[in-house]
PDB file of C-alpha atoms in Angstrom:
ATOM      1  CA  MET A   1      22.502  65.698 -40.986  1.00 49.00           C
ATOM      2  CA  VAL A   2      21.406  62.196 -42.099  1.00 51.00           C
ATOM      3  CA  GLU A   3      23.749  59.297 -41.285  1.00 54.00           C
ATOM      4  CA  VAL A   4      24.236  56.677 -44.000  1.00 53.00           C
ATOM      5  CA  ALA A   5      25.198  53.201 -42.768  1.00 52.00           C
ATOM      6  CA  HIS A   6      27.860  51.107 -44.441  1.00 52.00           C
ATOM      7  CA  GLN A   7      26.708  47.849 -46.020  1.00 57.00           C
ATOM      8  CA  GLY A   8      29.392  45.633 -44.434  1.00 55.00           C
ATOM      9  CA  THR A   9      29.270  46.981 -40.848  1.00 57.00           C
ATOM     10  CA  LYS A  10      26.647  47.819 -38.329  1.00 58.00           C
ATOM     11  CA  CYS A  11      25.455  51.331 -38.034  1.00 56.00           C
ATOM     12  CA  GLN A  12      26.955  53.112 -35.102  1.00 59.00           C
ATOM     13  CA  THR A  13      25.614  56.412 -33.957  1.00 59.00           C
ATOM     14  CA  ASN A  14      28.119  59.050 -33.012  1.00 62.00           C
ATOM     15  CA  GLN A  15      27.547  59.616 -29.313  1.00 68.00           C
ATOM     16  CA  LYS A  16      29.520  62.571 -27.987  1.00 72.00           C
ATOM     17  CA  ARG A  17      30.300  62.799 -24.300  1.00 77.00           C
ATOM     18  CA  CYS A  18      31.228  66.076 -22.697  1.00 80.00           C
ATOM     19  CA  THR A  19      34.440  66.233 -20.703  1.00 80.00           C
ATOM     20  CA  LYS A  20      33.873  67.005 -17.045  1.00 80.00           C
ATOM     21  CA  VAL A  21      36.387  69.331 -15.517  1.00 78.00           C
ATOM     22  CA  GLN A  22      37.519  68.011 -12.135  1.00 78.00           C
ATOM     23  CA  PRO A  23      40.183  69.405  -9.839  1.00 78.00           C
ATOM     24  CA  PHE A  24      43.400  67.429  -9.641  1.00 73.00           C
ATOM     25  CA  SER A  25      46.635  67.621  -7.701  1.00 78.00           C
ATOM     26  CA  PHE A  26      50.040  65.872  -7.656  1.00 83.00           C
ATOM     27  CA  GLU A  27      50.517  66.208  -3.911  1.00 87.00           C
ATOM     28  CA  GLU A  28      49.375  62.658  -3.151  1.00 86.00           C
ATOM     29  CA  ARG A  29      51.598  61.186  -5.826  1.00 87.00           C
ATOM     30  CA  ASP A  30      54.619  63.239  -4.658  1.00 90.00           C
ATOM     31  CA  ARG A  31      53.932  62.183  -1.079  1.00 89.00           C
ATOM     32  CA  GLN A  32      53.949  58.495  -2.025  1.00 91.00           C
ATOM     33  CA  LEU A  33      57.144  58.849  -4.065  1.00 92.00           C
ATOM     34  CA  GLN A  34      58.847  60.677  -1.173  1.00 93.00           C
ATOM     35  CA  LYS A  35      57.736  57.919   1.219  1.00 93.00           C
ATOM     36  CA  ILE A  36      59.149  55.188  -1.062  1.00 93.00           C
ATOM     37  CA  LYS A  37      62.415  57.117  -1.385  1.00 94.00           C
ATOM     38  CA  GLU A  38      62.769  57.544   2.388  1.00 94.00           C
ATOM     39  CA  GLU A  39      62.088  53.822   2.965  1.00 94.00           C
ATOM     40  CA  LYS A  40      64.740  52.880   0.408  1.00 94.00           C
ATOM     41  CA  ILE A  41      67.318  55.227   2.010  1.00 94.00           C
ATOM     42  CA  LYS A  42      66.488  53.834   5.464  1.00 93.00           C
ATOM     43  CA  LYS A  43      66.935  50.267   4.206  1.00 93.00           C
ATOM     44  CA  ILE A  44      70.370  51.084   2.720  1.00 93.00           C
ATOM     45  CA  LEU A  45      71.473  52.800   5.953  1.00 92.00           C
ATOM     46  CA  ASP A  46      70.356  49.779   8.039  1.00 91.00           C
ATOM     47  CA  GLU A  47      72.338  47.414   5.802  1.00 91.00           C
ATOM     48  CA  GLU A  48      75.460  49.587   6.096  1.00 90.00           C
ATOM     49  CA  LYS A  49      75.024  49.727   9.878  1.00 88.00           C
ATOM     50  CA  LYS A  50      74.810  45.933  10.086  1.00 87.00           C
ATOM     51  CA  LEU A  51      77.969  45.605   8.035  1.00 86.00           C
ATOM     52  CA  ARG A  52      79.815  47.966  10.384  1.00 85.00           C
ATOM     53  CA  GLU A  53      78.901  45.921  13.480  1.00 84.00           C
ATOM     54  CA  PHE A  54      81.671  43.700  14.884  1.00 83.00           C
ATOM     55  CA  HIS A  55      81.003  39.942  14.915  1.00 80.00           C
ATOM     56  CA  ALA A  56      83.716  37.762  16.423  1.00 81.00           C
ATOM     57  CA  ASN A  57      84.492  34.482  14.716  1.00 82.00           C
ATOM     58  CA  PRO A  58      83.920  31.280  16.820  1.00 82.00           C
ATOM     59  CA  VAL A  59      86.907  29.668  18.513  1.00 80.00           C
ATOM     60  CA  PRO A  60      88.136  26.642  16.540  1.00 76.00           C
ATOM     61  CA  ASN A  61      87.817  23.181  18.140  1.00 76.00           C
ATOM     62  CA  PHE A  62      91.324  21.908  18.844  1.00 73.00           C
ATOM     63  CA  SER A  63      90.163  18.588  20.389  1.00 72.00           C
ATOM     64  CA  GLN A  64      89.605  17.080  16.945  1.00 69.00           C
ATOM     65  CA  PRO A  65      92.155  17.096  14.152  1.00 61.00           C
ATOM     66  CA  ALA A  66      91.588  19.533  11.417  1.00 59.00           C
ATOM     67  CA  ILE A  67      90.144  18.366   8.158  1.00 61.00           C
ATOM     68  CA  GLY A  68      92.829  17.306   5.734  1.00 57.00           C
ATOM     69  CA  SER A  69      95.591  17.118   8.412  1.00 55.00           C
ATOM     70  CA  PHE A  70      97.724  14.011   8.839  1.00 53.00           C
ATOM     71  CA  SER A  71     100.183  12.918  11.528  1.00 56.00           C
ATOM     72  CA  THR A  72     103.785  12.203  10.583  1.00 58.00           C
ATOM     73  CA  THR A  73     106.751  11.102  12.656  1.00 63.00           C
ATOM     74  CA  LYS A  74     109.790  13.290  12.030  1.00 67.00           C
ATOM     75  CA  THR A  75     113.267  11.804  12.409  1.00 75.00           C
ATOM     76  CA  VAL A  76     115.957  13.708  14.229  1.00 75.00           C
ATOM     77  CA  THR A  77     118.758  15.032  12.009  1.00 78.00           C
ATOM     78  CA  ASP A  78     122.103  13.372  12.712  1.00 77.00           C
ATOM     79  CA  PRO A  79     124.966  15.906  12.759  1.00 75.00           C
ATOM     80  CA  ILE A  80     127.854  15.099  10.429  1.00 77.00           C
ATOM     81  CA  ASN A  81     131.358  16.466  10.783  1.00 76.00           C
ATOM     82  CA  LEU A  82     132.007  18.644   7.813  1.00 76.00           C
ATOM     83  CA  GLN A  83     135.435  18.595   6.208  1.00 76.00           C
ATOM     84  CA  PHE A  84     136.513  21.733   4.394  1.00 82.00           C
ATOM     85  CA  ARG A  85     139.454  22.146   2.080  1.00 84.00           C
ATOM     86  CA  THR A  86     140.803  24.963   4.247  1.00 86.00           C
ATOM     87  CA  ASP A  87     141.075  22.608   7.201  1.00 84.00           C
ATOM     88  CA  ARG A  88     143.024  20.107   5.109  1.00 84.00           C
ATOM     89  CA  ARG A  89     145.388  22.776   3.846  1.00 85.00           C
ATOM     90  CA  LEU A  90     146.032  23.975   7.405  1.00 84.00           C
ATOM     91  CA  GLU A  91     146.866  20.460   8.565  1.00 84.00           C
ATOM     92  CA  GLU A  92     149.294  19.919   5.693  1.00 84.00           C
ATOM     93  CA  ARG A  93     150.924  23.278   6.397  1.00 82.00           C
ATOM     94  CA  HIS A  94     151.449  22.449  10.081  1.00 78.00           C
ATOM     95  CA  LYS A  95     153.072  19.196   9.074  1.00 78.00           C
ATOM     96  CA  ARG A  96     155.501  20.938   6.728  1.00 75.00           C
ATOM     97  CA  GLU A  97     156.504  23.616   9.264  1.00 68.00           C
ATOM     98  CA  LYS A  98     159.315  23.176  11.838  1.00 58.00           C
ATOM     99  CA  PRO A  99     158.651  22.280  15.446  1.00 57.00           C
ATOM    100  CA  ALA A 100     157.557  24.900  17.998  1.00 54.00           C
ATOM    101  CA  GLU A 101     161.092  25.410  19.321  1.00 54.00           C
ATOM    102  CA  ASP A 102     162.313  26.709  15.987  1.00 58.00           C
ATOM    103  CA  LYS A 103     159.404  29.119  15.908  1.00 58.00           C
ATOM    104  CA  ASP A 104     160.320  30.560  19.294  1.00 62.00           C
ATOM    105  CA  GLU A 105     163.904  31.110  18.190  1.00 65.00           C
ATOM    106  CA  LYS A 106     162.739  32.854  15.071  1.00 66.00           C
ATOM    107  CA  PHE A 107     160.917  35.508  17.051  1.00 71.00           C
ATOM    108  CA  VAL A 108     163.860  36.360  19.355  1.00 75.00           C
ATOM    109  CA  PHE A 109     165.078  39.974  18.829  1.00 78.00           C
ATOM    110  CA  ARG A 110     168.659  40.370  17.623  1.00 80.00           C
ATOM    111  CA  ALA A 111     170.013  43.869  16.953  1.00 82.00           C
ATOM    112  CA  LYS A 112     172.048  44.451  13.782  1.00 84.00           C
ATOM    113  CA  PRO A 113     175.447  46.164  13.944  1.00 85.00           C
ATOM    114  CA  ALA A 114     175.567  49.951  13.224  1.00 83.00           C
ATOM    115  CA  VAL A 115     177.488  49.847   9.937  1.00 84.00           C
ATOM    116  CA  VAL A 116     176.298  53.345   8.957  1.00 83.00           C
ATOM    117  CA  LEU A 117     178.432  54.982  11.641  1.00 84.00           C
ATOM    118  CA  LYS A 118     181.605  53.580  10.087  1.00 84.00           C
ATOM    119  CA  LYS A 119     180.810  54.658   6.504  1.00 84.00           C
ATOM    120  CA  ALA A 120     181.894  57.974   5.008  1.00 85.00           C
ATOM    121  CA  PRO A 121     179.257  60.712   4.740  1.00 84.00           C
ATOM    122  CA  PHE A 122     177.281  61.066   1.555  1.00 84.00           C
ATOM    123  CA  GLU A 123     178.717  63.438  -1.013  1.00 84.00           C
ATOM    124  CA  PRO A 124     176.716  64.396  -4.072  1.00 82.00           C
ATOM    125  CA  LYS A 125     178.448  63.822  -7.395  1.00 82.00           C
ATOM    126  CA  LYS A 126     178.189  65.943 -10.455  1.00 80.00           C
ATOM    127  CA  GLY A 127     176.396  64.444 -13.377  1.00 76.00           C
ATOM    128  CA  ASP A 128     178.333  63.303 -16.423  1.00 79.00           C
ATOM    129  CA  SER A 129     175.553  64.326 -18.854  1.00 80.00           C
ATOM    130  CA  ALA A 130     175.921  67.593 -20.771  1.00 78.00           C
ATOM    131  CA  LEU A 131     173.886  70.616 -19.845  1.00 78.00           C
ATOM    132  CA  THR A 132     170.601  71.134 -21.615  1.00 78.00           C
ATOM    133  CA  ASP A 133     170.819  73.659 -24.425  1.00 76.00           C
ATOM    134  CA  VAL A 134     168.090  76.232 -24.012  1.00 74.00           C
ATOM    135  CA  THR A 135     166.738  76.993 -27.458  1.00 77.00           C
ATOM    136  CA  ALA A 136     163.889  79.177 -28.587  1.00 77.00           C
ATOM    137  CA  ILE A 137     160.571  77.376 -28.308  1.00 80.00           C
ATOM    138  CA  HIS A 138     158.223  77.733 -31.248  1.00 81.00           C
ATOM    139  CA  LEU A 139     154.623  77.409 -30.096  1.00 85.00           C
ATOM    140  CA  ASN A 140     151.713  76.798 -32.408  1.00 89.00           C
ATOM    141  CA  THR A 141     149.650  79.280 -30.385  1.00 91.00           C
ATOM    142  CA  GLU A 142     151.972  82.118 -31.457  1.00 90.00           C
ATOM    143  CA  GLU A 143     151.672  81.145 -35.094  1.00 91.00           C
ATOM    144  CA  ARG A 144     147.891  80.959 -34.804  1.00 93.00           C
ATOM    145  CA  ALA A 145     147.862  84.365 -33.092  1.00 93.00           C
ATOM    146  CA  LYS A 146     149.822  85.888 -36.000  1.00 92.00           C
ATOM    147  CA  LYS A 147     147.477  84.352 -38.555  1.00 94.00           C
ATOM    148  CA  ARG A 148     144.508  85.572 -36.578  1.00 94.00           C
ATOM    149  CA  GLU A 149     145.938  89.096 -36.432  1.00 94.00           C
ATOM    150  CA  GLU A 150     146.503  89.097 -40.203  1.00 94.00           C
ATOM    151  CA  PHE A 151     142.972  87.839 -40.758  1.00 95.00           C
ATOM    152  CA  ASN A 152     141.551  90.574 -38.508  1.00 94.00           C
ATOM    153  CA  CYS A 153     143.563  93.218 -40.433  1.00 95.00           C
ATOM    154  CA  LYS A 154     142.151  91.956 -43.729  1.00 94.00           C
ATOM    155  CA  ILE A 155     138.620  92.035 -42.314  1.00 95.00           C
ATOM    156  CA  LYS A 156     139.109  95.605 -41.087  1.00 94.00           C
ATOM    157  CA  GLU A 157     140.507  96.695 -44.466  1.00 94.00           C
ATOM    158  CA  ARG A 158     137.576  95.085 -46.237  1.00 94.00           C
ATOM    159  CA  GLU A 159     135.070  96.763 -43.919  1.00 95.00           C
ATOM    160  CA  ALA A 160     136.823 100.137 -44.410  1.00 94.00           C
ATOM    161  CA  THR A 161     136.679  99.671 -48.211  1.00 94.00           C
ATOM    162  CA  ILE A 162     132.967  98.826 -48.049  1.00 95.00           C
ATOM    163  CA  GLU A 163     132.294 101.868 -45.862  1.00 94.00           C
ATOM    164  CA  GLN A 164     134.222 104.092 -48.302  1.00 94.00           C
ATOM    165  CA  ILE A 165     132.196 102.750 -51.240  1.00 95.00           C
ATOM    166  CA  LYS A 166     128.958 103.320 -49.336  1.00 95.00           C
ATOM    167  CA  TYR A 167     130.044 106.882 -48.452  1.00 95.00           C
ATOM    168  CA  GLN A 168     130.868 107.641 -52.103  1.00 94.00           C
ATOM    169  CA  ARG A 169     127.514 106.261 -53.227  1.00 95.00           C
ATOM    170  CA  ARG A 170     125.703 108.402 -50.666  1.00 94.00           C
ATOM    171  CA  GLN A 171     127.627 111.470 -51.845  1.00 94.00           C
ATOM    172  CA  GLU A 172     126.723 110.725 -55.478  1.00 95.00           C
ATOM    173  CA  GLU A 173     123.062 110.185 -54.590  1.00 95.00           C
ATOM    174  CA  GLU A 174     122.937 113.451 -52.631  1.00 95.00           C
ATOM    175  CA  LYS A 175     124.607 115.262 -55.560  1.00 95.00           C
ATOM    176  CA  GLN A 176     122.078 113.816 -57.994  1.00 94.00           C
ATOM    177  CA  GLN A 177     119.218 114.817 -55.708  1.00 94.00           C
ATOM    178  CA  MET A 178     120.556 118.381 -55.475  1.00 94.00           C
ATOM    179  CA  GLU A 179     120.877 118.548 -59.277  1.00 94.00           C
ATOM    180  CA  GLU A 180     117.322 117.282 -59.645  1.00 94.00           C
ATOM    181  CA  VAL A 181     116.045 119.892 -57.176  1.00 93.00           C
ATOM    182  CA  ARG A 182     117.865 122.672 -59.099  1.00 92.00           C
ATOM    183  CA  ARG A 183     116.436 121.456 -62.406  1.00 92.00           C
ATOM    184  CA  MET A 184     112.894 121.332 -60.990  1.00 91.00           C
ATOM    185  CA  ARG A 185     113.317 124.851 -59.576  1.00 91.00           C
ATOM    186  CA  ARG A 186     114.530 126.172 -62.959  1.00 89.00           C
ATOM    187  CA  GLU A 187     111.554 124.560 -64.659  1.00 88.00           C
ATOM    188  CA  ALA A 188     109.153 125.994 -62.057  1.00 87.00           C
ATOM    189  CA  GLU A 189     110.337 129.594 -62.676  1.00 84.00           C
ATOM    190  CA  HIS A 190     107.855 131.781 -64.573  1.00 81.00           C
ATOM    191  CA  LYS A 191     109.035 132.913 -67.990  1.00 81.00           C
ATOM    192  CA  ALA A 192     107.210 135.574 -69.958  1.00 81.00           C
ATOM    193  CA  ALA A 193     105.989 134.589 -73.401  1.00 78.00           C
ATOM    194  CA  PRO A 194     107.707 136.423 -76.295  1.00 75.00           C
ATOM    195  CA  PHE A 195     105.909 139.366 -77.858  1.00 70.00           C
ATOM    196  CA  PRO A 196     104.141 138.280 -81.080  1.00 68.00           C
ATOM    197  CA  ARG A 197     105.615 139.668 -84.285  1.00 68.00           C
ATOM    198  CA  ASN A 198     102.278 140.411 -85.999  1.00 64.00           C
ATOM    199  CA  VAL A 199     101.463 142.961 -83.284  1.00 58.00           C
ATOM    200  CA  MET A 200     104.596 144.835 -84.154  1.00 57.00           C
ATOM    201  CA  GLU A 201     103.708 144.851 -87.849  1.00 60.00           C
ATOM    202  CA  ALA A 202      99.939 145.766 -87.508  1.00 64.00           C
ATOM    203  CA  PRO A 203      98.904 148.201 -84.741  1.00 66.00           C
ATOM    204  CA  PHE A 204      96.238 147.174 -82.221  1.00 68.00           C
ATOM    205  CA  ARG A 205      92.735 148.508 -83.009  1.00 76.00           C
ATOM    206  CA  VAL A 206      89.940 148.884 -80.449  1.00 78.00           C
ATOM    207  CA  ARG A 207      86.609 147.644 -81.759  1.00 84.00           C
ATOM    208  CA  PRO A 208      83.232 148.255 -80.146  1.00 85.00           C
ATOM    209  CA  SER A 209      81.450 145.311 -78.519  1.00 86.00           C
ATOM    210  CA  THR A 210      78.357 143.839 -80.185  1.00 88.00           C
ATOM    211  CA  ALA A 211      76.747 142.729 -76.865  1.00 88.00           C
ATOM    212  CA  PRO A 212      73.581 144.692 -75.835  1.00 88.00           C
ATOM    213  CA  LEU A 213      73.734 147.076 -72.926  1.00 87.00           C
ATOM    214  CA  THR A 214      72.505 145.941 -69.503  1.00 87.00           C
ATOM    215  CA  GLU A 215      69.118 147.337 -68.456  1.00 88.00           C
ATOM    216  CA  PRO A 216      68.980 148.091 -64.746  1.00 86.00           C
ATOM    217  CA  LYS A 217      66.041 146.522 -62.836  1.00 85.00           C
ATOM    218  CA  THR A 218      64.957 146.835 -59.231  1.00 81.00           C
ATOM    219  CA  PRO A 219      65.462 143.577 -57.349  1.00 76.00           C
ATOM    220  CA  LYS A 220      62.499 141.890 -55.734  1.00 73.00           C
ATOM    221  CA  VAL A 221      63.394 141.841 -52.053  1.00 69.00           C
ATOM    222  CA  LEU A 222      61.176 140.027 -49.508  1.00 67.00           C
ATOM    223  CA  SER A 223      61.130 142.997 -47.172  1.00 65.00           C
ATOM    224  CA  ARG A 224      59.479 145.196 -49.821  1.00 58.00           C
ATOM    225  CA  LYS A 225      56.776 142.584 -50.455  1.00 58.00           C
ATOM    226  CA  ARG A 226      55.978 142.489 -46.740  1.00 64.00           C
ATOM    227  CA  LYS A 227      55.859 146.285 -46.693  1.00 61.00           C
ATOM    228  CA  HIS A 228      53.228 146.391 -49.460  1.00 61.00           C
ATOM    229  CA  GLN A 229      51.233 143.610 -47.791  1.00 65.00           C
ATOM    230  CA  ASP A 230      51.125 145.463 -44.511  1.00 56.00           C
TER     231      ASP A 230
END
Protein backbone atom coordinates (compact mmCIF):
# COMPACT_ATOMS: atom_id res chain seq x y z
CA MET A 1 0.00 0.00 0.00
CA VAL A 2 1.45 3.38 -1.07
CA GLU A 3 1.18 6.26 1.42
CA VAL A 4 0.24 9.66 0.01
CA ALA A 5 1.45 12.66 2.03
CA HIS A 6 -0.73 15.67 2.72
CA GLN A 7 0.42 18.97 1.22
CA GLY A 8 0.08 21.03 4.43
CA THR A 9 1.69 18.59 6.91
CA LYS A 10 4.76 16.47 7.06
CA CYS A 11 4.56 12.90 6.06
CA GLN A 12 4.43 10.59 9.01
CA THR A 13 4.90 6.90 8.59
CA ASN A 14 2.60 4.65 10.53
CA GLN A 15 4.89 2.80 12.92
CA LYS A 16 3.09 0.03 14.78
CA ARG A 17 4.47 -1.23 18.06
CA CYS A 18 3.50 -4.60 19.43
CA THR A 19 2.14 -4.77 22.95
CA LYS A 20 4.33 -6.79 25.29
CA VAL A 21 2.46 -8.94 27.73
CA GLN A 22 3.97 -8.60 31.20
CA PRO A 23 2.75 -10.11 34.45
CA PHE A 24 1.15 -7.72 36.90
CA SER A 25 -0.26 -7.89 40.39
CA PHE A 26 -2.17 -5.61 42.81
CA GLU A 27 -0.56 -7.05 45.93
CA GLU A 28 1.99 -4.25 46.27
CA ARG A 29 -0.64 -1.57 45.83
CA ASP A 30 -2.99 -3.26 48.35
CA ARG A 31 -0.11 -3.59 50.79
CA GLN A 32 0.67 0.14 50.58
CA LEU A 33 -2.99 1.11 50.99
CA GLN A 34 -3.31 -1.19 54.03
CA LYS A 35 -0.16 0.36 55.53
CA ILE A 36 -1.51 3.90 55.04
CA LYS A 37 -4.83 2.87 56.60
CA GLU A 38 -3.15 1.31 59.65
CA GLU A 39 -0.99 4.43 60.16
CA LYS A 40 -4.06 6.66 60.01
CA ILE A 41 -5.94 4.48 62.54
CA LYS A 42 -2.90 4.47 64.84
CA LYS A 43 -2.66 8.27 64.65
CA ILE A 44 -6.36 8.68 65.57
CA LEU A 45 -6.00 6.25 68.50
CA ASP A 46 -2.92 8.14 69.80
CA GLU A 47 -4.81 11.45 69.66
CA GLU A 48 -7.76 9.96 71.56
CA LYS A 49 -5.38 8.51 74.16
CA LYS A 50 -3.75 11.91 74.69
CA LEU A 51 -7.14 13.51 75.17
CA ARG A 52 -8.06 10.92 77.81
CA GLU A 53 -4.92 11.62 79.87
CA PHE A 54 -5.43 13.76 82.99
CA HIS A 55 -3.57 17.09 83.10
CA ALA A 56 -3.98 19.15 86.26
CA ASN A 57 -4.34 22.89 85.89
CA PRO A 58 -1.60 25.05 87.57
CA VAL A 59 -2.32 26.58 90.96
CA PRO A 60 -3.26 30.26 90.64
CA ASN A 61 -0.89 32.87 92.13
CA PHE A 62 -2.68 34.51 95.05
CA SER A 63 0.24 36.85 95.95
CA GLN A 64 -0.72 39.26 93.17
CA PRO A 65 -4.19 40.66 92.65
CA ALA A 66 -6.16 39.19 89.87
CA ILE A 67 -6.48 41.05 86.63
CA GLY A 68 -9.46 43.35 86.61
CA SER A 69 -9.97 43.19 90.43
CA PHE A 70 -10.23 46.35 92.52
CA SER A 71 -10.18 46.96 96.27
CA THR A 72 -13.16 48.64 97.92
CA THR A 73 -13.83 49.57 101.53
CA LYS A 74 -17.24 48.35 102.67
CA THR A 75 -19.11 50.29 105.36
CA VAL A 76 -20.79 48.47 108.19
CA THR A 77 -24.60 48.52 108.08
CA ASP A 78 -26.13 50.49 110.95
CA PRO A 79 -29.16 48.70 112.45
CA ILE A 80 -32.33 50.77 112.60
CA ASN A 81 -35.25 50.09 114.90
CA LEU A 82 -38.17 49.17 112.75
CA GLN A 83 -41.61 50.42 113.69
CA PHE A 84 -44.55 48.33 112.56
CA ARG A 85 -48.19 49.28 112.60
CA THR A 86 -49.01 46.24 114.72
CA ASP A 87 -46.73 47.50 117.47
CA ARG A 88 -48.46 50.88 117.44
CA ARG A 89 -51.89 49.30 117.60
CA LEU A 90 -50.82 47.15 120.57
CA GLU A 91 -49.54 50.18 122.46
CA GLU A 92 -52.77 52.10 121.87
CA ARG A 93 -54.80 49.09 122.98
CA HIS A 94 -52.85 48.76 126.24
CA LYS A 95 -53.46 52.41 126.93
CA ARG A 96 -57.21 52.05 126.44
CA GLU A 97 -57.51 48.94 128.64
CA LYS A 98 -58.03 49.07 132.44
CA PRO A 99 -55.20 48.58 134.90
CA ALA A 100 -53.90 45.11 135.81
CA GLU A 101 -55.99 44.91 138.98
CA ASP A 102 -59.23 45.04 137.03
CA LYS A 103 -57.95 42.26 134.81
CA ASP A 104 -57.27 40.00 137.78
CA GLU A 105 -60.77 40.56 139.12
CA LYS A 106 -62.26 39.74 135.77
CA PHE A 107 -60.73 36.28 135.77
CA VAL A 108 -61.96 35.32 139.27
CA PHE A 109 -64.46 32.39 139.15
CA ARG A 110 -67.96 33.13 140.44
CA ALA A 111 -70.60 30.38 140.31
CA LYS A 112 -74.10 31.28 139.09
CA PRO A 113 -77.17 30.32 141.13
CA ALA A 114 -79.01 27.08 140.14
CA VAL A 115 -82.24 28.63 138.86
CA VAL A 116 -83.15 25.48 136.88
CA LEU A 117 -83.84 23.51 140.06
CA LYS A 118 -86.58 25.94 141.07
CA LYS A 119 -88.37 25.96 137.68
CA ALA A 120 -91.20 23.60 136.77
CA PRO A 121 -90.35 20.64 134.54
CA PHE A 122 -90.76 20.96 130.81
CA GLU A 123 -94.12 19.89 129.43
CA PRO A 124 -94.66 19.61 125.70
CA LYS A 125 -97.60 21.57 124.34
CA LYS A 126 -99.87 20.56 121.55
CA GLY A 127 -99.62 22.54 118.39
CA ASP A 128 -102.36 24.98 117.44
CA SER A 129 -101.99 24.28 113.69
CA ALA A 130 -104.50 21.96 112.01
CA LEU A 131 -103.54 18.46 111.03
CA THR A 132 -102.24 17.91 107.53
CA ASP A 133 -104.87 16.53 105.18
CA VAL A 134 -103.52 13.48 103.43
CA THR A 135 -104.69 13.64 99.84
CA ALA A 136 -103.96 11.43 96.88
CA ILE A 137 -100.68 12.34 95.25
CA HIS A 138 -100.68 12.51 91.47
CA LEU A 139 -97.22 11.72 90.12
CA ASN A 140 -96.11 12.47 86.60
CA THR A 141 -94.32 9.11 86.51
CA GLU A 142 -97.67 7.29 86.77
CA GLU A 143 -99.13 9.32 83.94
CA ARG A 144 -96.06 8.65 81.80
CA ALA A 145 -96.30 4.94 82.63
CA LYS A 146 -99.94 4.87 81.44
CA LYS A 147 -99.05 6.66 78.21
CA ARG A 148 -96.16 4.30 77.68
CA GLU A 149 -98.41 1.28 78.22
CA GLU A 150 -100.93 2.62 75.70
CA PHE A 151 -98.14 3.27 73.22
CA ASN A 152 -96.80 -0.28 73.67
CA CYS A 153 -100.33 -1.69 73.11
CA LYS A 154 -100.65 0.27 69.87
CA ILE A 155 -97.24 -0.96 68.71
CA LYS A 156 -98.20 -4.57 69.48
CA GLU A 157 -101.52 -4.19 67.63
CA ARG A 158 -99.73 -2.71 64.65
CA GLU A 159 -97.16 -5.51 64.61
CA ALA A 160 -99.96 -8.12 64.88
CA THR A 161 -101.80 -6.48 61.95
CA ILE A 162 -98.62 -6.48 59.85
CA GLU A 163 -97.99 -10.14 60.68
CA GLN A 164 -101.58 -11.02 59.73
CA ILE A 165 -101.22 -9.22 56.39
CA LYS A 166 -97.94 -11.01 55.73
CA TYR A 167 -99.53 -14.37 56.61
CA GLN A 168 -102.45 -13.72 54.23
CA ARG A 169 -100.07 -12.74 51.45
CA ARG A 170 -98.05 -15.91 51.97
CA GLN A 171 -101.25 -17.98 51.87
CA GLU A 172 -102.32 -16.28 48.62
CA GLU A 173 -98.89 -16.80 47.06
CA GLU A 174 -98.87 -20.48 48.04
CA LYS A 175 -102.40 -20.87 46.61
CA GLN A 176 -101.34 -19.24 43.35
CA GLN A 177 -98.28 -21.47 43.16
CA MET A 178 -100.43 -24.58 43.70
CA GLU A 179 -102.85 -23.43 40.97
CA GLU A 180 -99.93 -22.84 38.62
CA VAL A 181 -98.53 -26.31 39.35
CA ARG A 182 -101.96 -27.89 38.65
CA ARG A 183 -102.30 -25.97 35.39
CA MET A 184 -98.81 -27.02 34.25
CA ARG A 185 -99.60 -30.65 35.12
CA ARG A 186 -102.86 -30.52 33.13
CA GLU A 187 -101.00 -29.07 30.17
CA ALA A 188 -98.26 -31.72 30.45
CA GLU A 189 -100.78 -34.61 30.23
CA HIS A 190 -100.75 -36.50 26.92
CA LYS A 191 -103.95 -36.20 24.90
CA ALA A 192 -104.62 -38.37 21.89
CA ALA A 193 -105.27 -36.58 18.62
CA PRO A 194 -108.83 -36.99 17.25
CA PHE A 195 -109.40 -39.55 14.52
CA PRO A 196 -109.48 -37.84 11.09
CA ARG A 197 -112.86 -37.79 9.39
CA ASN A 198 -111.58 -38.57 5.87
CA VAL A 199 -110.37 -41.98 7.08
CA MET A 200 -113.87 -42.81 8.14
CA GLU A 201 -115.27 -41.79 4.76
CA ALA A 202 -112.58 -43.49 2.52
CA PRO A 203 -111.13 -46.85 3.65
CA PHE A 204 -107.36 -47.25 4.03
CA ARG A 205 -105.65 -48.92 1.04
CA VAL A 206 -102.26 -50.66 1.18
CA ARG A 207 -100.05 -49.74 -1.76
CA PRO A 208 -96.84 -51.50 -2.74
CA SER A 209 -93.55 -49.66 -2.22
CA THR A 210 -91.63 -48.37 -5.25
CA ALA A 211 -88.17 -48.75 -3.58
CA PRO A 212 -85.93 -51.52 -5.06
CA LEU A 213 -85.27 -54.65 -3.06
CA THR A 214 -82.04 -54.96 -1.07
CA GLU A 215 -79.42 -57.26 -2.60
CA PRO A 216 -77.52 -59.20 0.05
CA LYS A 217 -73.69 -58.95 -0.14
CA THR A 218 -70.98 -60.63 1.89
CA PRO A 219 -69.15 -58.14 4.09
CA LYS A 220 -65.43 -57.69 3.68
CA VAL A 221 -64.03 -58.67 7.06
CA LEU A 222 -60.30 -58.27 7.85
CA SER A 223 -60.03 -61.78 9.21
CA ARG A 224 -61.05 -63.28 5.84
CA LYS A 225 -58.44 -61.19 4.01
CA ARG A 226 -55.74 -62.47 6.35
CA LYS A 227 -56.98 -66.02 5.80
CA HIS A 228 -56.59 -65.73 2.01
CA GLN A 229 -53.17 -64.10 2.40
CA ASP A 230 -51.92 -66.91 4.59
